[in-house]
Amino acid sequence: MRILLKNVKTLPHLLGEVGDQFIAIEVLIEDRQVLKVYKSITENIVADKVIDGRGFFLSPGLCDPQVHFREPGFEYKEDIESGSKAAAKGGFTTVISMPNTKPAADNKEVVAFMWQKSLEVGLCRVYPTGSLTKELKGIELTNFSELKAAGAIAITDDGKGVQKEEVFYQAMKEAQKLDLPILDHSEDESLSMGGSIHKGKKAEEFNVKGIDPASESVHVERGCRLSGETGCHYHVLHISTKESIEYVREAKKKGYCVTAEVSPHHLLLCDEDIPENEHGLNANWKMNPPLRSAQDRAACVEALLDGTIDAIATDHAPHSPVEKNQNIEKAPFGIIGLETAFALIYTHFVKNGELSLSRCIDLMSFQAGRLFKLNLGRIQEGALADLCLFDLDNGFEVNEDFFASKSKNSPFIGQKLFGKTMLTLFEGKVVYHNL
Ligand SMILES: [Zn+2]
């Protein structure tokens, strides 16, 4: 099957060339791959199907280093199929899925199930991760080589920090031997103390238990240090504080194999933005790590712009309305993010000139893929045809009906954004169509 994608524009950088000005291209796709990229209007190309891209911006398919697809165990929140649909709607063709399912992905059977299920669904590449400890309890290491053989692309106890340094150290030594990255949800529970939001003005004002920002940075310091000792690739998930960023910056200067991702909500919101509802503070603004102070948010933005941050991750964490529509201290942590991520970054950082569109796409594809040694993020002959089209010019409003996810727990409902997805192709197959 040959598909010709006509009438689209892209940036030479995304073709693997030099240049940051839009150029018109046509792309011929054969089966799963890009067969040819034409930089002039062509005629007489034989194709089974022609798609008119209506002049929209063609991007490589995006890659998200951190999503929660909840299957097995919490299918009422999301499953691999609905999560993949949300990914496709956001322009994502590759996602890395976290192991805090039920049962947890601490054994080869669950990891193999996740991989197999994602292949059956076939809307997105969903790479599973294996948990670092059995049942994510932080005590006994899992069998990393078995998890890797079953398809795990990385090791993490995401959802929980690993409390014991010795356990984390042994994990890093083992992961280094197997060439697996360790993804760290950095949280020292002796400092986060069961809090719900950032320990700051808002927590004080509403008498809500606060989470000390040091609970993150002490673990980031530990991870950076142990990466230096073991040579293991240490990746900080959803970084959110000024101090954590400083540790990453220092580790990078020393040449350690340390990387970090940031989530759109930590770039755009802080604790003081949490609005009220009938239950007190609105739990759709509750996630872990929490929305931090204005200074932390500014530090995340600075780190994104100066290159300290390697990738953008949504930490897509669906929860049902019943779970979220209650007192903020009772509601679970997490917000969804796949459908809004590109539009948020485009609207708030690219459109105003702070971040170039090339860098934005690299942070969300090429560089995100590189964390896992995946070769993604370029529109090139021979590459898998993971492509998406974005409308950069016409605004749209995010409302509850907008989401393909089973859940709607987003603090961005009501925002007017630019960068709506118009089409997503996953390995040459149309998986989302809005043209
Ligand atoms: Zn986490």
PDB file of C-alpha atoms in Angstrom, residues 127-373:
ATOM      1  CA  TYR A 127       7.090   0.287  25.382  1.00  0.00           C
ATOM      2  CA  PRO A 128       6.692  -1.263  28.822  1.00  0.00           C
ATOM      3  CA  THR A 129       9.057  -0.646  31.691  1.00  0.00           C
ATOM      4  CA  GLY A 130       9.783  -3.169  34.418  1.00  0.00           C
ATOM      5  CA  SER A 131       9.542  -2.269  38.070  1.00  0.00           C
ATOM      6  CA  LEU A 132      12.746  -1.893  40.053  1.00  0.00           C
ATOM      7  CA  THR A 133      11.494  -3.771  43.131  1.00  0.00           C
ATOM      8  CA  LYS A 134       8.887  -6.477  43.661  1.00  0.00           C
ATOM      9  CA  GLU A 135       5.414  -4.925  43.947  1.00  0.00           C
ATOM     10  CA  LEU A 136       7.148  -1.523  43.965  1.00  0.00           C
ATOM     11  CA  LYS A 137       7.754  -1.992  47.651  1.00  0.00           C
ATOM     12  CA  GLY A 138      11.330  -0.761  47.527  1.00  0.00           C
ATOM     13  CA  ILE A 139      12.806  -3.857  49.161  1.00  0.00           C
ATOM     14  CA  GLU A 140      13.626  -6.735  46.828  1.00  0.00           C
ATOM     15  CA  LEU A 141      15.048  -6.132  43.346  1.00  0.00           C
ATOM     16  CA  THR A 142      13.209  -7.668  40.393  1.00  0.00           C
ATOM     17  CA  ASN A 143      14.995  -9.798  37.788  1.00  0.00           C
ATOM     18  CA  PHE A 144      16.143  -7.080  35.369  1.00  0.00           C
ATOM     19  CA  SER A 145      17.471  -9.415  32.680  1.00  0.00           C
ATOM     20  CA  GLU A 146      14.175 -11.323  32.575  1.00  0.00           C
ATOM     21  CA  LEU A 147      12.221  -8.068  32.377  1.00  0.00           C
ATOM     22  CA  LYS A 148      14.474  -6.853  29.572  1.00  0.00           C
ATOM     23  CA  ALA A 149      14.053 -10.099  27.640  1.00  0.00           C
ATOM     24  CA  ALA A 150      10.255  -9.749  27.959  1.00  0.00           C
ATOM     25  CA  GLY A 151      10.381  -6.260  26.413  1.00  0.00           C
ATOM     26  CA  ALA A 152      11.060  -3.795  29.238  1.00  0.00           C
ATOM     27  CA  ILE A 153      12.899  -0.779  27.873  1.00  0.00           C
ATOM     28  CA  ALA A 154      13.860   0.665  31.287  1.00  0.00           C
ATOM     29  CA  ILE A 155      13.627  -0.002  35.012  1.00  0.00           C
ATOM     30  CA  THR A 156      11.618   2.177  37.381  1.00  0.00           C
ATOM     31  CA  ASP A 157       9.441   2.127  40.480  1.00  0.00           C
ATOM     32  CA  ASP A 158       7.546   5.168  39.189  1.00  0.00           C
ATOM     33  CA  GLY A 159       4.719   6.207  41.440  1.00  0.00           C
ATOM     34  CA  LYS A 160       7.007   5.711  44.405  1.00  0.00           C
ATOM     35  CA  GLY A 161      10.511   6.768  45.275  1.00  0.00           C
ATOM     36  CA  VAL A 162      13.001   4.033  46.200  1.00  0.00           C
ATOM     37  CA  GLN A 163      13.615   4.811  49.864  1.00  0.00           C
ATOM     38  CA  LYS A 164      16.701   2.709  50.603  1.00  0.00           C
ATOM     39  CA  GLU A 165      19.949   3.932  49.070  1.00  0.00           C
ATOM     40  CA  GLU A 166      21.470   0.443  49.129  1.00  0.00           C
ATOM     41  CA  VAL A 167      18.588  -0.936  47.056  1.00  0.00           C
ATOM     42  CA  PHE A 168      18.921   1.910  44.557  1.00  0.00           C
ATOM     43  CA  TYR A 169      22.694   1.449  44.362  1.00  0.00           C
ATOM     44  CA  GLN A 170      22.366  -2.300  43.663  1.00  0.00           C
ATOM     45  CA  ALA A 171      19.706  -1.543  41.030  1.00  0.00           C
ATOM     46  CA  MET A 172      21.994   0.904  39.261  1.00  0.00           C
ATOM     47  CA  LYS A 173      24.892  -1.560  39.230  1.00  0.00           C
ATOM     48  CA  GLU A 174      22.663  -4.261  37.785  1.00  0.00           C
ATOM     49  CA  ALA A 175      20.990  -1.960  35.229  1.00  0.00           C
ATOM     50  CA  GLN A 176      24.365  -0.677  34.069  1.00  0.00           C
ATOM     51  CA  LYS A 177      25.492  -4.234  33.247  1.00  0.00           C
ATOM     52  CA  LEU A 178      22.346  -4.774  31.193  1.00  0.00           C
ATOM     53  CA  ASP A 179      22.511  -1.347  29.540  1.00  0.00           C
ATOM     54  CA  LEU A 180      19.082  -0.359  30.896  1.00  0.00           C
ATOM     55  CA  PRO A 181      18.292   3.173  32.074  1.00  0.00           C
ATOM     56  CA  ILE A 182      16.923   3.711  35.575  1.00  0.00           C
ATOM     57  CA  LEU A 183      13.998   6.140  35.609  1.00  0.00           C
ATOM     58  CA  ASP A 184      13.629   7.754  39.011  1.00  0.00           C
ATOM     59  CA  HIS A 185      10.484   9.077  40.633  1.00  0.00           C
ATOM     60  CA  SER A 186      12.578  11.055  43.087  1.00  0.00           C
ATOM     61  CA  GLU A 187      10.772  11.232  46.399  1.00  0.00           C
ATOM     62  CA  ASP A 188      12.133  10.796  49.896  1.00  0.00           C
ATOM     63  CA  GLU A 189       9.029   9.894  51.878  1.00  0.00           C
ATOM     64  CA  SER A 190      10.592  10.968  55.154  1.00  0.00           C
ATOM     65  CA  LEU A 191      10.411  14.496  53.697  1.00  0.00           C
ATOM     66  CA  SER A 192       7.229  14.349  51.576  1.00  0.00           C
ATOM     67  CA  MET A 193       5.410  13.011  54.650  1.00  0.00           C
ATOM     68  CA  GLY A 194       2.162  12.091  52.910  1.00  0.00           C
ATOM     69  CA  GLY A 195       1.537  15.661  51.749  1.00  0.00           C
ATOM     70  CA  SER A 196      -0.858  16.540  48.918  1.00  0.00           C
ATOM     71  CA  ILE A 197       0.432  19.794  47.431  1.00  0.00           C
ATOM     72  CA  HIS A 198       3.638  21.840  47.538  1.00  0.00           C
ATOM     73  CA  LYS A 199       4.643  22.986  50.998  1.00  0.00           C
ATOM     74  CA  GLY A 200       4.065  26.685  50.418  1.00  0.00           C
ATOM     75  CA  LYS A 201       1.574  29.520  50.702  1.00  0.00           C
ATOM     76  CA  LYS A 202      -1.378  27.600  49.305  1.00  0.00           C
ATOM     77  CA  ALA A 203      -0.886  24.631  51.639  1.00  0.00           C
ATOM     78  CA  GLU A 204      -0.720  27.005  54.595  1.00  0.00           C
ATOM     79  CA  GLU A 205      -3.745  29.028  53.528  1.00  0.00           C
ATOM     80  CA  PHE A 206      -5.954  25.950  53.027  1.00  0.00           C
ATOM     81  CA  ASN A 207      -4.469  23.919  55.854  1.00  0.00           C
ATOM     82  CA  VAL A 208      -3.432  21.106  53.502  1.00  0.00           C
ATOM     83  CA  LYS A 209      -0.407  18.971  54.313  1.00  0.00           C
ATOM     84  CA  GLY A 210       2.511  20.173  52.174  1.00  0.00           C
ATOM     85  CA  ILE A 211       5.259  18.291  50.311  1.00  0.00           C
ATOM     86  CA  ASP A 212       8.740  19.653  51.004  1.00  0.00           C
ATOM     87  CA  PRO A 213      10.622  20.277  47.720  1.00  0.00           C
ATOM     88  CA  ALA A 214      13.729  18.749  49.333  1.00  0.00           C
ATOM     89  CA  SER A 215      11.922  15.377  49.158  1.00  0.00           C
ATOM     90  CA  GLU A 216      12.694  15.433  45.433  1.00  0.00           C
ATOM     91  CA  SER A 217      16.134  17.012  45.362  1.00  0.00           C
ATOM     92  CA  VAL A 218      17.757  14.746  47.967  1.00  0.00           C
ATOM     93  CA  HIS A 219      16.896  11.763  45.776  1.00  0.00           C
ATOM     94  CA  VAL A 220      18.092  13.538  42.634  1.00  0.00           C
ATOM     95  CA  GLU A 221      21.384  14.253  44.394  1.00  0.00           C
ATOM     96  CA  ARG A 222      21.623  10.561  45.348  1.00  0.00           C
ATOM     97  CA  GLY A 223      20.855   9.384  41.814  1.00  0.00           C
ATOM     98  CA  CYS A 224      23.391  11.728  40.215  1.00  0.00           C
ATOM     99  CA  ARG A 225      26.071  10.651  42.683  1.00  0.00           C
ATOM    100  CA  LEU A 226      25.393   6.941  42.172  1.00  0.00           C
ATOM    101  CA  SER A 227      25.343   7.406  38.413  1.00  0.00           C
ATOM    102  CA  GLY A 228      28.855   8.810  38.720  1.00  0.00           C
ATOM    103  CA  GLU A 229      29.900   5.771  40.749  1.00  0.00           C
ATOM    104  CA  THR A 230      28.255   3.062  38.680  1.00  0.00           C
ATOM    105  CA  GLY A 231      28.151   4.544  35.180  1.00  0.00           C
ATOM    106  CA  CYS A 232      24.453   3.692  35.022  1.00  0.00           C
ATOM    107  CA  HIS A 233      22.163   5.929  32.968  1.00  0.00           C
ATOM    108  CA  TYR A 234      20.110   7.813  35.571  1.00  0.00           C
ATOM    109  CA  HIS A 235      17.023   9.599  34.273  1.00  0.00           C
ATOM    110  CA  VAL A 236      15.017  11.956  36.463  1.00  0.00           C
ATOM    111  CA  LEU A 237      11.299  11.630  35.781  1.00  0.00           C
ATOM    112  CA  HIS A 238       9.103  14.776  35.936  1.00  0.00           C
ATOM    113  CA  ILE A 239      11.731  17.086  37.491  1.00  0.00           C
ATOM    114  CA  SER A 240      10.116  19.988  39.322  1.00  0.00           C
ATOM    115  CA  THR A 241      12.428  21.896  41.660  1.00  0.00           C
ATOM    116  CA  LYS A 242      15.214  24.435  41.336  1.00  0.00           C
ATOM    117  CA  GLU A 243      17.566  22.359  43.525  1.00  0.00           C
ATOM    118  CA  SER A 244      16.954  19.145  41.556  1.00  0.00           C
ATOM    119  CA  ILE A 245      17.779  20.994  38.351  1.00  0.00           C
ATOM    120  CA  GLU A 246      21.030  22.274  39.871  1.00  0.00           C
ATOM    121  CA  TYR A 247      22.096  18.697  40.694  1.00  0.00           C
ATOM    122  CA  VAL A 248      21.363  17.579  37.128  1.00  0.00           C
ATOM    123  CA  ARG A 249      23.258  20.543  35.721  1.00  0.00           C
ATOM    124  CA  GLU A 250      26.293  19.743  37.896  1.00  0.00           C
ATOM    125  CA  ALA A 251      26.178  16.022  37.039  1.00  0.00           C
ATOM    126  CA  LYS A 252      26.083  16.836  33.330  1.00  0.00           C
ATOM    127  CA  LYS A 253      29.088  19.133  33.726  1.00  0.00           C
ATOM    128  CA  LYS A 254      30.966  16.232  35.314  1.00  0.00           C
ATOM    129  CA  GLY A 255      30.081  14.090  32.304  1.00  0.00           C
ATOM    130  CA  TYR A 256      27.812  11.683  34.195  1.00  0.00           C
ATOM    131  CA  CYS A 257      25.178   9.769  32.271  1.00  0.00           C
ATOM    132  CA  VAL A 258      22.314  11.778  33.764  1.00  0.00           C
ATOM    133  CA  THR A 259      19.225  13.005  31.927  1.00  0.00           C
ATOM    134  CA  ALA A 260      16.001  14.701  32.971  1.00  0.00           C
ATOM    135  CA  GLU A 261      12.513  15.324  31.680  1.00  0.00           C
ATOM    136  CA  VAL A 262       9.978  17.979  32.610  1.00  0.00           C
ATOM    137  CA  SER A 263       6.195  17.937  32.264  1.00  0.00           C
ATOM    138  CA  PRO A 264       4.122  20.713  30.671  1.00  0.00           C
ATOM    139  CA  HIS A 265       2.253  21.375  33.940  1.00  0.00           C
ATOM    140  CA  HIS A 266       5.490  22.069  35.838  1.00  0.00           C
ATOM    141  CA  LEU A 267       6.465  24.555  33.131  1.00  0.00           C
ATOM    142  CA  LEU A 268       3.121  26.334  33.132  1.00  0.00           C
ATOM    143  CA  LEU A 269       1.569  26.186  36.586  1.00  0.00           C
ATOM    144  CA  CYS A 270       2.580  26.681  40.201  1.00  0.00           C
ATOM    145  CA  ASP A 271       0.939  25.936  43.560  1.00  0.00           C
ATOM    146  CA  GLU A 272      -0.680  29.349  43.744  1.00  0.00           C
ATOM    147  CA  ASP A 273      -2.656  28.609  40.560  1.00  0.00           C
ATOM    148  CA  ILE A 274      -4.664  25.777  42.176  1.00  0.00           C
ATOM    149  CA  PRO A 275      -8.298  26.952  42.074  1.00  0.00           C
ATOM    150  CA  GLU A 276     -11.080  26.202  44.502  1.00  0.00           C
ATOM    151  CA  ASN A 277     -14.184  24.122  43.986  1.00  0.00           C
ATOM    152  CA  GLU A 278     -16.954  22.869  46.269  1.00  0.00           C
ATOM    153  CA  HIS A 279     -14.505  20.483  47.973  1.00  0.00           C
ATOM    154  CA  GLY A 280     -11.865  23.102  48.777  1.00  0.00           C
ATOM    155  CA  LEU A 281      -8.909  22.985  46.382  1.00  0.00           C
ATOM    156  CA  ASN A 282      -9.553  21.412  42.972  1.00  0.00           C
ATOM    157  CA  ALA A 283      -7.919  17.955  42.781  1.00  0.00           C
ATOM    158  CA  ASN A 284      -7.424  18.229  39.003  1.00  0.00           C
ATOM    159  CA  TRP A 285      -4.405  20.322  39.990  1.00  0.00           C
ATOM    160  CA  LYS A 286      -3.003  17.532  42.177  1.00  0.00           C
ATOM    161  CA  MET A 287      -0.113  15.463  40.889  1.00  0.00           C
ATOM    162  CA  ASN A 288       3.141  14.044  42.212  1.00  0.00           C
ATOM    163  CA  PRO A 289       5.526  15.839  42.177  1.00  0.00           C
ATOM    164  CA  PRO A 290       3.126  18.692  42.930  1.00  0.00           C
ATOM    165  CA  LEU A 291       2.891  22.086  41.274  1.00  0.00           C
ATOM    166  CA  ARG A 292       5.748  23.887  42.970  1.00  0.00           C
ATOM    167  CA  SER A 293       6.563  27.519  43.727  1.00  0.00           C
ATOM    168  CA  ALA A 294       6.796  30.242  41.089  1.00  0.00           C
ATOM    169  CA  GLN A 295      10.618  30.137  41.473  1.00  0.00           C
ATOM    170  CA  ASP A 296      10.692  26.388  40.838  1.00  0.00           C
ATOM    171  CA  ARG A 297       8.499  26.811  37.775  1.00  0.00           C
ATOM    172  CA  ALA A 298      10.817  29.547  36.464  1.00  0.00           C
ATOM    173  CA  ALA A 299      13.829  27.252  37.059  1.00  0.00           C
ATOM    174  CA  CYS A 300      12.149  24.494  35.017  1.00  0.00           C
ATOM    175  CA  VAL A 301      11.555  26.921  32.146  1.00  0.00           C
ATOM    176  CA  GLU A 302      15.150  28.161  32.301  1.00  0.00           C
ATOM    177  CA  ALA A 303      16.431  24.564  32.259  1.00  0.00           C
ATOM    178  CA  LEU A 304      14.205  23.749  29.290  1.00  0.00           C
ATOM    179  CA  LEU A 305      15.544  26.719  27.339  1.00  0.00           C
ATOM    180  CA  ASP A 306      19.240  26.266  28.255  1.00  0.00           C
ATOM    181  CA  GLY A 307      19.301  22.565  27.323  1.00  0.00           C
ATOM    182  CA  THR A 308      19.613  21.073  30.837  1.00  0.00           C
ATOM    183  CA  ILE A 309      16.295  19.320  30.230  1.00  0.00           C
ATOM    184  CA  ASP A 310      16.513  16.479  27.716  1.00  0.00           C
ATOM    185  CA  ALA A 311      12.859  15.809  26.985  1.00  0.00           C
ATOM    186  CA  ILE A 312       9.250  16.708  27.694  1.00  0.00           C
ATOM    187  CA  ALA A 313       7.055  14.019  29.271  1.00  0.00           C
ATOM    188  CA  THR A 314       3.365  14.201  30.051  1.00  0.00           C
ATOM    189  CA  ASP A 315       3.223  11.778  33.033  1.00  0.00           C
ATOM    190  CA  HIS A 316      -0.268  11.040  31.612  1.00  0.00           C
ATOM    191  CA  ALA A 317      -2.032   9.713  34.729  1.00  0.00           C
ATOM    192  CA  PRO A 318      -5.763   9.112  34.255  1.00  0.00           C
ATOM    193  CA  HIS A 319      -8.207   8.900  37.169  1.00  0.00           C
ATOM    194  CA  SER A 320     -11.997   8.656  37.176  1.00  0.00           C
ATOM    195  CA  PRO A 321     -14.186  11.714  37.924  1.00  0.00           C
ATOM    196  CA  VAL A 322     -15.372  10.067  41.162  1.00  0.00           C
ATOM    197  CA  GLU A 323     -11.784   9.768  42.388  1.00  0.00           C
ATOM    198  CA  LYS A 324     -10.865  13.324  41.455  1.00  0.00           C
ATOM    199  CA  ASN A 325     -14.094  15.015  42.474  1.00  0.00           C
ATOM    200  CA  GLN A 326     -13.399  15.022  46.204  1.00  0.00           C
ATOM    201  CA  ASN A 327     -11.266  16.728  48.807  1.00  0.00           C
ATOM    202  CA  ILE A 328      -7.730  17.282  47.487  1.00  0.00           C
ATOM    203  CA  GLU A 329      -6.174  15.320  50.356  1.00  0.00           C
ATOM    204  CA  LYS A 330      -8.290  12.258  49.543  1.00  0.00           C
ATOM    205  CA  ALA A 331      -8.028  12.404  45.737  1.00  0.00           C
ATOM    206  CA  PRO A 332      -5.245  10.454  43.982  1.00  0.00           C
ATOM    207  CA  PHE A 333      -2.223  12.147  42.382  1.00  0.00           C
ATOM    208  CA  GLY A 334      -2.070  12.641  38.623  1.00  0.00           C
ATOM    209  CA  ILE A 335      -3.442  14.400  35.566  1.00  0.00           C
ATOM    210  CA  ILE A 336      -3.832  13.378  31.934  1.00  0.00           C
ATOM    211  CA  GLY A 337      -1.620  15.057  29.366  1.00  0.00           C
ATOM    212  CA  LEU A 338      -1.211  13.290  26.032  1.00  0.00           C
ATOM    213  CA  GLU A 339      -3.851  15.225  24.099  1.00  0.00           C
ATOM    214  CA  THR A 340      -2.738  18.677  25.257  1.00  0.00           C
ATOM    215  CA  ALA A 341       1.080  18.420  25.540  1.00  0.00           C
ATOM    216  CA  PHE A 342       2.164  19.655  22.120  1.00  0.00           C
ATOM    217  CA  ALA A 343      -0.480  22.391  21.976  1.00  0.00           C
ATOM    218  CA  LEU A 344       0.514  23.667  25.437  1.00  0.00           C
ATOM    219  CA  ILE A 345       4.212  23.848  24.637  1.00  0.00           C
ATOM    220  CA  TYR A 346       3.545  25.298  21.196  1.00  0.00           C
ATOM    221  CA  THR A 347       1.114  27.935  22.459  1.00  0.00           C
ATOM    222  CA  HIS A 348       3.074  29.037  25.519  1.00  0.00           C
ATOM    223  CA  PHE A 349       6.700  28.698  24.417  1.00  0.00           C
ATOM    224  CA  VAL A 350       6.970  28.468  20.618  1.00  0.00           C
ATOM    225  CA  LYS A 351       4.316  30.929  19.493  1.00  0.00           C
ATOM    226  CA  ASN A 352       5.853  33.695  21.629  1.00  0.00           C
ATOM    227  CA  GLY A 353       9.348  32.984  20.318  1.00  0.00           C
ATOM    228  CA  GLU A 354      10.950  31.615  23.525  1.00  0.00           C
ATOM    229  CA  LEU A 355      11.569  28.157  22.045  1.00  0.00           C
ATOM    230  CA  SER A 356      12.077  27.320  18.381  1.00  0.00           C
ATOM    231  CA  LEU A 357       9.647  24.881  16.784  1.00  0.00           C
ATOM    232  CA  SER A 358      12.593  22.598  15.878  1.00  0.00           C
ATOM    233  CA  ARG A 359      13.724  22.424  19.513  1.00  0.00           C
ATOM    234  CA  CYS A 360      10.174  21.859  20.691  1.00  0.00           C
ATOM    235  CA  ILE A 361       9.740  18.900  18.347  1.00  0.00           C
ATOM    236  CA  ASP A 362      13.199  17.548  19.247  1.00  0.00           C
ATOM    237  CA  LEU A 363      12.356  17.661  22.970  1.00  0.00           C
ATOM    238  CA  MET A 364       9.181  15.725  22.202  1.00  0.00           C
ATOM    239  CA  SER A 365      10.561  13.195  19.701  1.00  0.00           C
ATOM    240  CA  PHE A 366      14.242  12.907  18.735  1.00  0.00           C
ATOM    241  CA  GLN A 367      15.666  13.588  22.205  1.00  0.00           C
ATOM    242  CA  ALA A 368      12.899  11.735  24.036  1.00  0.00           C
ATOM    243  CA  GLY A 369      13.659   8.686  21.897  1.00  0.00           C
ATOM    244  CA  ARG A 370      17.390   8.980  22.480  1.00  0.00           C
ATOM    245  CA  LEU A 371      16.850   8.442  26.227  1.00  0.00           C
ATOM    246  CA  PHE A 372      15.974   4.854  25.316  1.00  0.00           C
ATOM    247  CA  LYS A 373      18.366   4.568  22.344  1.00  0.00           C
TER     248      LYS A 373
END
